């Protein structure tokens, strides 16, 4: 994102057409510029300029394929709550770098409340989850506790943001 544009003012720089472009890209990141232009009622050249501007502003972070975990044999999803030892600043920074490299961790957030982090984790089965939690995650320096909640049924999973 352009450093001269703050996060709060960036929201006001996006007009109705920008939001329509973003909504279409969230629905189909592989849409051609020609199709996108038709959807938002712009010429292909104007649409392409706006699209590239949104990328340059950092509004569009990346493009990715959303895979089906079940079909890939990753049948267990868990939300893991992690507590860190207090006063271990170096270990916390190391943990943050390390957890970012763990392929089983799909998302990880520093949170307020009873825990320091909440992570979304996938595994092939319960044994794989247990091995990861006890053998890898809980063994990280500075980690004082790990608790997990296993997902029974996915009701909604999206990366699409509300744009209005």
JSON list of C-alpha atoms in Angstrom, two decimals, residues 3-135:
[
{"chain": "A", "resi": 3, "resn": "UNK", "atom": "CA", "xyz": [2.47, 4.84, 2.58]},
{"chain": "A", "resi": 4, "resn": "UNK", "atom": "CA", "xyz": [1.04, 8.29, 1.83]},
{"chain": "A", "resi": 5, "resn": "UNK", "atom": "CA", "xyz": [-2.45, 6.78, 1.86]},
{"chain": "A", "resi": 6, "resn": "UNK", "atom": "CA", "xyz": [-3.58, 5.71, 5.34]},
{"chain": "A", "resi": 7, "resn": "UNK", "atom": "CA", "xyz": [-5.87, 2.73, 5.89]},
{"chain": "A", "resi": 8, "resn": "UNK", "atom": "CA", "xyz": [-8.81, 4.93, 6.93]},
{"chain": "A", "resi": 9, "resn": "UNK", "atom": "CA", "xyz": [-8.56, 7.27, 3.96]},
{"chain": "A", "resi": 10, "resn": "UNK", "atom": "CA", "xyz": [-8.07, 4.37, 1.53]},
{"chain": "A", "resi": 11, "resn": "UNK", "atom": "CA", "xyz": [-11.64, 3.25, 2.14]},
{"chain": "A", "resi": 12, "resn": "UNK", "atom": "CA", "xyz": [-12.93, 6.66, 0.99]},
{"chain": "A", "resi": 13, "resn": "UNK", "atom": "CA", "xyz": [-10.82, 6.52, -2.22]},
{"chain": "A", "resi": 14, "resn": "UNK", "atom": "CA", "xyz": [-12.76, 3.49, -3.48]},
{"chain": "A", "resi": 15, "resn": "UNK", "atom": "CA", "xyz": [-15.80, 4.37, -5.54]},
{"chain": "A", "resi": 16, "resn": "UNK", "atom": "CA", "xyz": [-18.76, 2.23, -6.61]},
{"chain": "A", "resi": 17, "resn": "UNK", "atom": "CA", "xyz": [-16.91, 0.90, -9.69]},
{"chain": "A", "resi": 18, "resn": "UNK", "atom": "CA", "xyz": [-13.87, -0.08, -7.62]},
{"chain": "A", "resi": 19, "resn": "UNK", "atom": "CA", "xyz": [-16.14, -2.00, -5.25]},
{"chain": "A", "resi": 20, "resn": "UNK", "atom": "CA", "xyz": [-17.87, -3.75, -8.16]},
{"chain": "A", "resi": 21, "resn": "UNK", "atom": "CA", "xyz": [-14.49, -4.78, -9.57]},
{"chain": "A", "resi": 22, "resn": "UNK", "atom": "CA", "xyz": [-13.42, -6.10, -6.16]},
{"chain": "A", "resi": 23, "resn": "UNK", "atom": "CA", "xyz": [-16.69, -8.00, -5.69]},
{"chain": "A", "resi": 24, "resn": "UNK", "atom": "CA", "xyz": [-16.32, -9.65, -9.11]},
{"chain": "A", "resi": 25, "resn": "UNK", "atom": "CA", "xyz": [-12.70, -10.59, -8.39]},
{"chain": "A", "resi": 26, "resn": "UNK", "atom": "CA", "xyz": [-13.66, -12.08, -5.02]},
{"chain": "A", "resi": 27, "resn": "UNK", "atom": "CA", "xyz": [-16.28, -14.22, -6.75]},
{"chain": "A", "resi": 28, "resn": "UNK", "atom": "CA", "xyz": [-13.92, -15.29, -9.54]},
{"chain": "A", "resi": 29, "resn": "UNK", "atom": "CA", "xyz": [-10.23, -14.40, -9.33]},
{"chain": "A", "resi": 30, "resn": "UNK", "atom": "CA", "xyz": [-9.64, -15.98, -12.76]},
{"chain": "A", "resi": 31, "resn": "UNK", "atom": "CA", "xyz": [-12.09, -13.75, -14.61]},
{"chain": "A", "resi": 32, "resn": "UNK", "atom": "CA", "xyz": [-10.64, -12.24, -17.78]},
{"chain": "A", "resi": 33, "resn": "UNK", "atom": "CA", "xyz": [-10.32, -8.48, -18.07]},
{"chain": "A", "resi": 34, "resn": "UNK", "atom": "CA", "xyz": [-12.82, -8.56, -20.94]},
{"chain": "A", "resi": 35, "resn": "UNK", "atom": "CA", "xyz": [-15.43, -10.35, -18.78]},
{"chain": "A", "resi": 36, "resn": "UNK", "atom": "CA", "xyz": [-14.69, -8.12, -15.79]},
{"chain": "A", "resi": 37, "resn": "UNK", "atom": "CA", "xyz": [-15.11, -5.00, -17.91]},
{"chain": "A", "resi": 38, "resn": "UNK", "atom": "CA", "xyz": [-18.48, -6.27, -19.14]},
{"chain": "A", "resi": 39, "resn": "UNK", "atom": "CA", "xyz": [-19.67, -7.01, -15.60]},
{"chain": "A", "resi": 40, "resn": "UNK", "atom": "CA", "xyz": [-18.81, -3.55, -14.29]},
{"chain": "A", "resi": 41, "resn": "UNK", "atom": "CA", "xyz": [-19.78, -1.69, -17.47]},
{"chain": "A", "resi": 42, "resn": "UNK", "atom": "CA", "xyz": [-16.37, -0.21, -18.29]},
{"chain": "A", "resi": 43, "resn": "UNK", "atom": "CA", "xyz": [-14.17, -0.40, -21.34]},
{"chain": "A", "resi": 44, "resn": "UNK", "atom": "CA", "xyz": [-11.49, -3.09, -21.03]},
{"chain": "A", "resi": 45, "resn": "UNK", "atom": "CA", "xyz": [-8.76, -0.41, -20.92]},
{"chain": "A", "resi": 46, "resn": "UNK", "atom": "CA", "xyz": [-10.48, 1.53, -18.10]},
{"chain": "A", "resi": 47, "resn": "UNK", "atom": "CA", "xyz": [-11.19, -1.67, -16.19]},
{"chain": "A", "resi": 48, "resn": "UNK", "atom": "CA", "xyz": [-7.58, -2.82, -16.51]},
{"chain": "A", "resi": 49, "resn": "UNK", "atom": "CA", "xyz": [-6.29, 0.56, -15.25]},
{"chain": "A", "resi": 50, "resn": "UNK", "atom": "CA", "xyz": [-8.59, 0.42, -12.21]},
{"chain": "A", "resi": 51, "resn": "UNK", "atom": "CA", "xyz": [-7.70, -3.21, -11.53]},
{"chain": "A", "resi": 52, "resn": "UNK", "atom": "CA", "xyz": [-3.95, -2.48, -11.64]},
{"chain": "A", "resi": 53, "resn": "UNK", "atom": "CA", "xyz": [-4.49, 0.63, -9.45]},
{"chain": "A", "resi": 54, "resn": "UNK", "atom": "CA", "xyz": [-6.26, -1.51, -6.82]},
{"chain": "A", "resi": 55, "resn": "UNK", "atom": "CA", "xyz": [-3.32, -3.94, -6.88]},
{"chain": "A", "resi": 56, "resn": "UNK", "atom": "CA", "xyz": [-0.80, -1.07, -6.57]},
{"chain": "A", "resi": 57, "resn": "UNK", "atom": "CA", "xyz": [-2.75, 0.38, -3.63]},
{"chain": "A", "resi": 58, "resn": "UNK", "atom": "CA", "xyz": [-2.46, -2.96, -1.83]},
{"chain": "A", "resi": 59, "resn": "UNK", "atom": "CA", "xyz": [-6.24, -3.52, -1.72]},
{"chain": "A", "resi": 60, "resn": "UNK", "atom": "CA", "xyz": [-5.71, -6.76, -3.67]},
{"chain": "A", "resi": 61, "resn": "UNK", "atom": "CA", "xyz": [-3.06, -8.70, -1.76]},
{"chain": "A", "resi": 62, "resn": "UNK", "atom": "CA", "xyz": [-2.82, -11.85, -3.89]},
{"chain": "A", "resi": 63, "resn": "UNK", "atom": "CA", "xyz": [-4.70, -14.35, -6.01]},
{"chain": "A", "resi": 64, "resn": "UNK", "atom": "CA", "xyz": [-5.06, -17.95, -4.92]},
{"chain": "A", "resi": 65, "resn": "UNK", "atom": "CA", "xyz": [-7.03, -21.13, -5.57]},
{"chain": "A", "resi": 66, "resn": "UNK", "atom": "CA", "xyz": [-9.27, -22.30, -2.72]},
{"chain": "A", "resi": 67, "resn": "UNK", "atom": "CA", "xyz": [-8.77, -26.05, -2.37]},
{"chain": "A", "resi": 68, "resn": "UNK", "atom": "CA", "xyz": [-11.14, -28.63, -0.84]},
{"chain": "A", "resi": 69, "resn": "UNK", "atom": "CA", "xyz": [-9.41, -29.98, 2.28]},
{"chain": "A", "resi": 70, "resn": "UNK", "atom": "CA", "xyz": [-11.68, -33.04, 2.54]},
{"chain": "A", "resi": 71, "resn": "UNK", "atom": "CA", "xyz": [-11.01, -34.10, -1.05]},
{"chain": "A", "resi": 72, "resn": "UNK", "atom": "CA", "xyz": [-7.29, -33.77, -0.37]},
{"chain": "A", "resi": 73, "resn": "UNK", "atom": "CA", "xyz": [-7.50, -36.08, 2.64]},
{"chain": "A", "resi": 74, "resn": "UNK", "atom": "CA", "xyz": [-7.36, -33.34, 5.28]},
{"chain": "A", "resi": 75, "resn": "UNK", "atom": "CA", "xyz": [-10.54, -34.36, 7.08]},
{"chain": "A", "resi": 76, "resn": "UNK", "atom": "CA", "xyz": [-9.91, -32.74, 10.46]},
{"chain": "A", "resi": 77, "resn": "UNK", "atom": "CA", "xyz": [-10.09, -29.00, 11.12]},
{"chain": "A", "resi": 78, "resn": "UNK", "atom": "CA", "xyz": [-9.41, -27.65, 14.59]},
{"chain": "A", "resi": 79, "resn": "UNK", "atom": "CA", "xyz": [-9.23, -24.26, 16.23]},
{"chain": "A", "resi": 80, "resn": "UNK", "atom": "CA", "xyz": [-6.22, -24.21, 18.53]},
{"chain": "A", "resi": 81, "resn": "UNK", "atom": "CA", "xyz": [-5.88, -21.78, 21.43]},
{"chain": "A", "resi": 82, "resn": "UNK", "atom": "CA", "xyz": [-2.28, -21.18, 22.45]},
{"chain": "A", "resi": 83, "resn": "UNK", "atom": "CA", "xyz": [-0.97, -19.59, 25.65]},
{"chain": "A", "resi": 84, "resn": "UNK", "atom": "CA", "xyz": [2.56, -18.21, 25.87]},
{"chain": "A", "resi": 85, "resn": "UNK", "atom": "CA", "xyz": [4.77, -17.87, 28.92]},
{"chain": "A", "resi": 86, "resn": "UNK", "atom": "CA", "xyz": [4.83, -14.28, 30.18]},
{"chain": "A", "resi": 87, "resn": "UNK", "atom": "CA", "xyz": [7.99, -12.20, 29.84]},
{"chain": "A", "resi": 88, "resn": "UNK", "atom": "CA", "xyz": [9.40, -14.31, 26.99]},
{"chain": "A", "resi": 89, "resn": "UNK", "atom": "CA", "xyz": [9.51, -11.62, 24.26]},
{"chain": "A", "resi": 90, "resn": "UNK", "atom": "CA", "xyz": [12.24, -13.38, 22.23]},
{"chain": "A", "resi": 91, "resn": "UNK", "atom": "CA", "xyz": [10.34, -16.66, 22.33]},
{"chain": "A", "resi": 92, "resn": "UNK", "atom": "CA", "xyz": [7.12, -14.95, 21.23]},
{"chain": "A", "resi": 93, "resn": "UNK", "atom": "CA", "xyz": [8.84, -13.46, 18.18]},
{"chain": "A", "resi": 94, "resn": "UNK", "atom": "CA", "xyz": [10.39, -16.83, 17.36]},
{"chain": "A", "resi": 95, "resn": "UNK", "atom": "CA", "xyz": [7.00, -18.53, 17.76]},
{"chain": "A", "resi": 96, "resn": "UNK", "atom": "CA", "xyz": [5.38, -16.03, 15.38]},
{"chain": "A", "resi": 97, "resn": "UNK", "atom": "CA", "xyz": [8.02, -16.70, 12.72]},
{"chain": "A", "resi": 98, "resn": "UNK", "atom": "CA", "xyz": [7.84, -20.47, 13.20]},
{"chain": "A", "resi": 99, "resn": "UNK", "atom": "CA", "xyz": [4.05, -20.80, 13.16]},
{"chain": "A", "resi": 100, "resn": "UNK", "atom": "CA", "xyz": [3.99, -18.87, 9.88]},
{"chain": "A", "resi": 101, "resn": "UNK", "atom": "CA", "xyz": [6.02, -21.68, 8.30]},
{"chain": "A", "resi": 102, "resn": "UNK", "atom": "CA", "xyz": [3.85, -24.56, 9.53]},
{"chain": "A", "resi": 103, "resn": "UNK", "atom": "CA", "xyz": [1.76, -25.86, 6.61]},
{"chain": "A", "resi": 104, "resn": "UNK", "atom": "CA", "xyz": [-0.88, -27.33, 8.94]},
{"chain": "A", "resi": 105, "resn": "UNK", "atom": "CA", "xyz": [-1.65, -23.83, 10.26]},
{"chain": "A", "resi": 106, "resn": "UNK", "atom": "CA", "xyz": [-4.01, -22.14, 7.82]},
{"chain": "A", "resi": 107, "resn": "UNK", "atom": "CA", "xyz": [-4.62, -19.01, 9.89]},
{"chain": "A", "resi": 108, "resn": "UNK", "atom": "CA", "xyz": [-3.20, -17.67, 13.13]},
{"chain": "A", "resi": 109, "resn": "UNK", "atom": "CA", "xyz": [-4.24, -14.58, 15.06]},
{"chain": "A", "resi": 110, "resn": "UNK", "atom": "CA", "xyz": [-2.89, -12.84, 18.15]},
{"chain": "A", "resi": 111, "resn": "UNK", "atom": "CA", "xyz": [-5.97, -12.32, 20.32]},
{"chain": "A", "resi": 112, "resn": "UNK", "atom": "CA", "xyz": [-7.17, -10.80, 23.55]},
{"chain": "A", "resi": 113, "resn": "UNK", "atom": "CA", "xyz": [-8.67, -12.87, 26.36]},
{"chain": "A", "resi": 114, "resn": "UNK", "atom": "CA", "xyz": [-7.57, -16.07, 28.02]},
{"chain": "A", "resi": 115, "resn": "UNK", "atom": "CA", "xyz": [-5.21, -17.12, 25.20]},
{"chain": "A", "resi": 116, "resn": "UNK", "atom": "CA", "xyz": [-2.52, -15.37, 23.21]},
{"chain": "A", "resi": 117, "resn": "UNK", "atom": "CA", "xyz": [-3.17, -16.94, 19.79]},
{"chain": "A", "resi": 118, "resn": "UNK", "atom": "CA", "xyz": [-5.94, -18.75, 17.96]},
{"chain": "A", "resi": 119, "resn": "UNK", "atom": "CA", "xyz": [-4.98, -20.84, 14.94]},
{"chain": "A", "resi": 120, "resn": "UNK", "atom": "CA", "xyz": [-6.99, -22.75, 12.38]},
{"chain": "A", "resi": 121, "resn": "UNK", "atom": "CA", "xyz": [-5.25, -26.08, 11.78]},
{"chain": "A", "resi": 122, "resn": "UNK", "atom": "CA", "xyz": [-5.90, -28.99, 9.41]},
{"chain": "A", "resi": 123, "resn": "UNK", "atom": "CA", "xyz": [-4.81, -32.62, 9.65]},
{"chain": "A", "resi": 124, "resn": "UNK", "atom": "CA", "xyz": [-5.47, -35.89, 7.87]},
{"chain": "A", "resi": 125, "resn": "UNK", "atom": "CA", "xyz": [-7.05, -37.47, 10.95]},
{"chain": "A", "resi": 126, "resn": "UNK", "atom": "CA", "xyz": [-7.24, -37.18, 14.76]},
{"chain": "A", "resi": 127, "resn": "UNK", "atom": "CA", "xyz": [-3.91, -38.98, 15.20]},
{"chain": "A", "resi": 128, "resn": "UNK", "atom": "CA", "xyz": [-2.26, -36.52, 12.83]},
{"chain": "A", "resi": 129, "resn": "UNK", "atom": "CA", "xyz": [-3.80, -33.61, 14.73]},
{"chain": "A", "resi": 130, "resn": "UNK", "atom": "CA", "xyz": [-2.63, -35.03, 18.05]},
{"chain": "A", "resi": 131, "resn": "UNK", "atom": "CA", "xyz": [0.90, -35.57, 16.72]},
{"chain": "A", "resi": 132, "resn": "UNK", "atom": "CA", "xyz": [1.01, -31.99, 15.44]},
{"chain": "A", "resi": 133, "resn": "UNK", "atom": "CA", "xyz": [-0.40, -30.45, 18.62]},
{"chain": "A", "resi": 134, "resn": "UNK", "atom": "CA", "xyz": [1.67, -32.44, 21.12]},
{"chain": "A", "resi": 135, "resn": "UNK", "atom": "CA", "xyz": [4.78, -33.14, 19.08]}
]
